[in-house]
Amino acid sequence: MERDMRGRGNPWTPSGLIGQFSLSNNVSSPTLDKETEDAATDNDRSDSGEFVVTMLAKAKLEEQGIGVKGRSSPLLEVGTQETPAFISHRDEDVTAESWRQHRKHVFVLSEAGKPIYSRYGSEEALSSTMGVMMALVSFVQSGDNIIRSEHIVVFLQKGPLVLVCVSSSRQTEQQLRGELLYVYYQIISMLTQASISRIFEHKKNYDLRRLLAGSEKILDGLLNLLDSDPSFLLAAVHCLPLACSLRDSLSQILQKAITPNLVFSILIARNQLLTIVQEKTVIEDARLEPADVHLLLNLIGASSAFQAGEIWTPICLPLFNPDCYFYAYISYLDPPECTVCLLLLSTDKEAFYAVAECKRKIEEAMMAQNSLSLIAKVQSYSVSQVGVSDLRHFMYKPFDVTGCFITYSKMEAPYSSEEEKMRLLDLYRYMHNRIHSTSRPLKLIYHVAERETLLAWVTSKFELYTCFSPLVTKACAITAITKLLRWIKKEEDRMNSLKLVLFPYLS
Amino acid sequence: RNKTTSGREHDVNNVFFDEANKQVFAVRSGGATGVVVKGPDDKSSVAFRMDDRGEVKCIKFSIGNKILAVQRTLKSVDFINFIPDYPHTEFTQECKTKNASVLGFCWTSWNELVFITDQGIEFYQVLPDKRSLKQLKSQSINVNWYQFCPETAVLLLSTTVQGNVLQPFAFKSGTMSKMSKFEIELPVVPKPAKLSLSERDIAMATIYGQMFVMYLKHHSRTNSPTAEVVLYHLPREGVCKKTHVLKLNTTGKFALNIVDNLVVVHHQSSQTSLIFDIKLKEPDCAVNTHQPVLPARSIHPYRIPLADSSSWSVFQPDIIISASEGYLWYLQVKLPPTVNLLQDKGKLMDFLLRRRECKMVILSVCSQILQGGEKGRLPIVATVFDKLNQVYKEYLEAEQSYTAAVESGPSRGSAAPKRPVRTQAVVDQSDMYTHVLSPFTERKGVSHKFIIAVLMEYIRSLNQFQITVQHFLYELVIKTLVQHGRFYMLHQFLQYHVLSDSKPLACLLLSLESTYAPAHQLSLDMLKRLSTANDEIVEVLLSKQQVLGALRFIRSVGGHDNVSSRKFLDAARQTGDQMLFYTVFRSFQQRNQRLRGSPGFNPGEHCEEHVVHFKQLFGDQALIKPSTV
């Protein structure tokens, strides 16, 4: 316990210096060397050649202006807690009734029962609870025991990590398990699976929070996204609807700004995908999985650190390869609004300058084509454009070659409040679960709920979820769906023309 | 004529009774003959004088007291006009047959009468203004004696030497028709032949609308040990047939009356009377043989104690006269005591249902059956209910076809429809409810199972006869079920439509919601099935804040375009559910769009405040824009 406290306490040094942990010998940024050494002494895993976690002091970045290079990781950003809610979550009284009332708790602990993460409340305060959870895990595992609770309790053991979800939402066990897996992947994306295994092989009761300190926000952000973003439900990526020509021109810009070892160029606006361009030969057969894109989007969305300038950080794409790092160059193209973000992934950790040069080219080209202002004008579409007055919302996922993109209408009145949005999503989750039920999969569901009527339809070509006024009739809904599909077809260019654009391998 | 009975009370010399007008004539002779006439319904008696021209043998008014006929000799009958402004002096008609003696005469209308002589009959019309008679018809036949039934205007003549061949004649406004003659089977055929059938043993009566000739067949030592009454059915057309035999199971002197379609046989020596109902079939007897319905009982005296019955004269159908004491009685059947005399309740009900004053007795029998032990009662209850409803249904059908006939207007060739008479035997549902079922459900100490079983049995019986069950019976069932907490049964009854739908029933169910919550839905379902209660359904749903349900419902019945938007918006807003308000508001905007081409509300709909409220909640952009659809 004493040790836990110390480990946690370290980053909050009075000078505002945040310090840096490094398990690696080769830290390339000389300006951060001192801190690196500092952190390295705190760590007994200095022999690891791959594991790099870097902490950045925002103050320092500001001093230096933009152009911070090196193995800096925004994952461990601290001291810039801009969302008060997060603070209150960390500081919550875990014995209070309000803590128990949370809709969904997520805990991560090590096999030894050491706390790693809790969505609400501090891990220290929950260490005994986590111990109980570990006991429960072993109890359930030995002999086919089950836990009965008014909540759904889901355990997921991945290697040395145990992830627990305690939910009072209407989500199914399967859906919750999927969410825990996302949490696990997000941790992997920061540490890689191999290094986690290695750490715990070496020391069973290692306190992983040392390596994740400051990354809680990313996990918090992921959990919030999981609760609020329907694209996770459909395992698909949400693209900003964009005119075909604009998207093509953006792809071409990315395609032209390449450098050796650059494998992915990704353009993101307002947490939605604009385009992805990928290197041809290195990953010819491999595709970027939606889950990996989600992790990247979450990473960018959850942290404000990238708004400061250029970031060069190692990142693992767990579904692509859980054991090795990419090196991500992240920079916003439109400071200070920071809506359009460029993400360049390289396999070469030394390629910062080359990649930064690519960014410069991209920036120039976009400037020339006035792309930014064009992007700024793009809006998510309103469901009223479809022209069916009973239709309130829809989500559409085509099963085309690219496979994993989704589009949905804006959440508008009456789904304006957070509660209503959440409620609608819960309904979609319910529909999704019913239609994809393993025991009895369905093709079409017409579900008259208390406050709305939903219709879900899965064909070999698409998956469609629609929300109607509760006063809609079945015949009307069917007509509306036909009309909607026709409309989508017409708009498909604009909405879903995201193609994988490949660029040639440069040696 | 033997219809006169002499009495020597006071200074009355002779008393006559006329069966046709039911009038008693007191004739005093000596100097001028003084006559006092009194009928049963007359408030005051009629008194007059006439010349004493010999002893009066027979005296009768024509129908309506228009003309008085007096027989004083064997050859002629005298007449006196009683019509105002007509000459009052007597006139005489001698019988036209030579050497015949007049046995008597009978009035068949206000001015027609028939003379019966020992050689035949002579039918006359009296012409009071001319003070003469005109012969209409005559028939020559040997007559021993005669009987006349005023009700049917049928004259029965005893002919042949033995007197057992009876020849009936029917009279009707100026015509006289000969009916087919028939022979009474005598118990013993006398040798040599002599008059063997006495007019005392023959009586005519109408029973259940049919004319019968009743023959009191005395016991004979050879074949039948006891006396019996043999009934011959005398149809207007066709052959007279022996149809019923009433077993008297005793011997002695008897007299017959007909009361309320019952044959009452008085037995003089035991001073008791037996009652027969020819419609009551005896299961263990041959079809036409009847035993007394009830054990023999004495006549209950009315006001004055009954003295010596040997001096009584019995007249048809229901009159007993004691001339010596100066009394005329009508015989009546008191039904209440029969309840305990007849153990077989089914038979009792059959008996009672054919009686005139039966309703209260029937109802009391029903109440009585429901009393006491429950074991094995239900089949009896069922039988009784079925019998009641059979009669009830027959009446309803008659009523229905009458209504139908009236509505369709007079049809050519057929007579105007006759409204069916509702007899006391028609015991309807409200009779049963008021006098039997409702008090029964309130009675202490009866198991609710039995109560419900009885109620359901009654409903079952009504259904069996396809009689529409009235809602108050269902209400009684429901109240009883609720009172005993039998909600499951109630639910089943409603779901399987054992209790038929009606608005009052639905309202009752609504009121039961606080005791039994599902009653609310049951009520709504019922209203829906009735399909005439759409407004009620909407109100009920709105009162329960089920605004969407109300809208869906009114749309399903096609009334959506006519409902008040304000009413629904008020209700939606009252719930405080913004989502609901959004839905309802938008749906009415859509309606406006569809009906008027614009989503806006008309000023007359008074929805302005709701428009403001909607904008406050969801913003202007959430309103349906006129151009979008």
mmCIF file of C-alpha atoms in Angstrom, chain A residues 240 242 246 250-251 253-254 265-275 297 300-301 303 306-310 329-344 359 362-363 365-367 370-378:
data_model
loop_
_atom_site.group_PDB
_atom_site.id
_atom_site.type_symbol
_atom_site.label_atom_id
_atom_site.label_comp_id
_atom_site.label_asym_id
_atom_site.label_seq_id
_atom_site.Cartn_x
_atom_site.Cartn_y
_atom_site.Cartn_z
ATOM 1 C CA LEU A 240 -18.002 12.622 -41.734
ATOM 2 C CA LEU A 242 -18.246 14.545 -47.358
ATOM 3 C CA LEU A 246 -13.514 16.764 -51.496
ATOM 4 C CA LEU A 250 -7.949 14.979 -49.428
ATOM 5 C CA SER A 251 -6.896 11.430 -50.162
ATOM 6 C CA ILE A 253 -3.069 15.175 -50.737
ATOM 7 C CA LEU A 254 -2.260 12.473 -48.196
ATOM 8 C CA SER A 265 -2.134 8.639 -43.024
ATOM 9 C CA ILE A 266 -5.390 9.440 -41.342
ATOM 10 C CA LEU A 267 -7.378 12.632 -41.419
ATOM 11 C CA ILE A 268 -9.923 13.209 -38.697
ATOM 12 C CA ALA A 269 -12.424 15.994 -38.158
ATOM 13 C CA ARG A 270 -14.540 16.393 -35.052
ATOM 14 C CA ASN A 271 -13.799 12.857 -34.001
ATOM 15 C CA GLN A 272 -15.022 11.501 -37.319
ATOM 16 C CA LEU A 273 -12.987 10.008 -40.064
ATOM 17 C CA LEU A 274 -12.316 12.067 -43.183
ATOM 18 C CA THR A 275 -10.030 9.685 -44.978
ATOM 19 C CA LEU A 297 -10.009 8.427 -32.335
ATOM 20 C CA ILE A 300 -7.131 12.060 -29.942
ATOM 21 C CA GLY A 301 -10.513 12.969 -28.587
ATOM 22 C CA SER A 303 -6.630 14.375 -24.732
ATOM 23 C CA PHE A 306 -2.259 17.305 -29.070
ATOM 24 C CA GLN A 307 -3.662 20.740 -29.457
ATOM 25 C CA ALA A 308 -0.355 22.089 -28.217
ATOM 26 C CA GLY A 309 1.597 21.142 -31.306
ATOM 27 C CA GLU A 310 3.211 18.106 -32.821
ATOM 28 C CA TYR A 329 2.651 11.721 -35.401
ATOM 29 C CA ILE A 330 -0.345 13.706 -34.280
ATOM 30 C CA SER A 331 -1.001 17.308 -35.070
ATOM 31 C CA TYR A 332 -4.010 19.523 -35.505
ATOM 32 C CA LEU A 333 -4.125 21.407 -38.753
ATOM 33 C CA ASP A 334 -6.342 24.217 -37.653
ATOM 34 C CA PRO A 335 -5.175 25.624 -34.355
ATOM 35 C CA PRO A 336 -6.565 27.086 -32.266
ATOM 36 C CA GLU A 337 -9.989 25.605 -33.191
ATOM 37 C CA CYS A 338 -8.395 22.147 -33.351
ATOM 38 C CA THR A 339 -11.098 20.348 -35.271
ATOM 39 C CA VAL A 340 -9.085 18.765 -38.057
ATOM 40 C CA CYS A 341 -6.389 16.403 -36.905
ATOM 41 C CA LEU A 342 -3.717 14.621 -38.894
ATOM 42 C CA LEU A 343 -2.452 11.260 -37.750
ATOM 43 C CA LEU A 344 0.529 9.710 -39.425
ATOM 44 C CA LYS A 359 2.654 17.114 -42.412
ATOM 45 C CA ILE A 362 -0.098 18.203 -46.421
ATOM 46 C CA GLU A 363 -0.736 21.479 -44.705
ATOM 47 C CA ALA A 365 -1.557 21.382 -50.160
ATOM 48 C CA MET A 366 -4.680 21.781 -48.066
ATOM 49 C CA MET A 367 -4.056 25.452 -47.769
ATOM 50 C CA ASN A 370 -8.789 25.658 -49.230
ATOM 51 C CA SER A 371 -9.649 22.268 -47.841
ATOM 52 C CA LEU A 372 -9.940 23.359 -44.222
ATOM 53 C CA SER A 373 -12.697 25.830 -44.804
ATOM 54 C CA LEU A 374 -14.482 23.295 -46.974
ATOM 55 C CA ILE A 375 -14.265 20.761 -44.158
ATOM 56 C CA ALA A 376 -15.458 23.318 -41.646
ATOM 57 C CA LYS A 377 -18.599 23.801 -43.665
ATOM 58 C CA VAL A 378 -19.408 20.123 -43.678
#
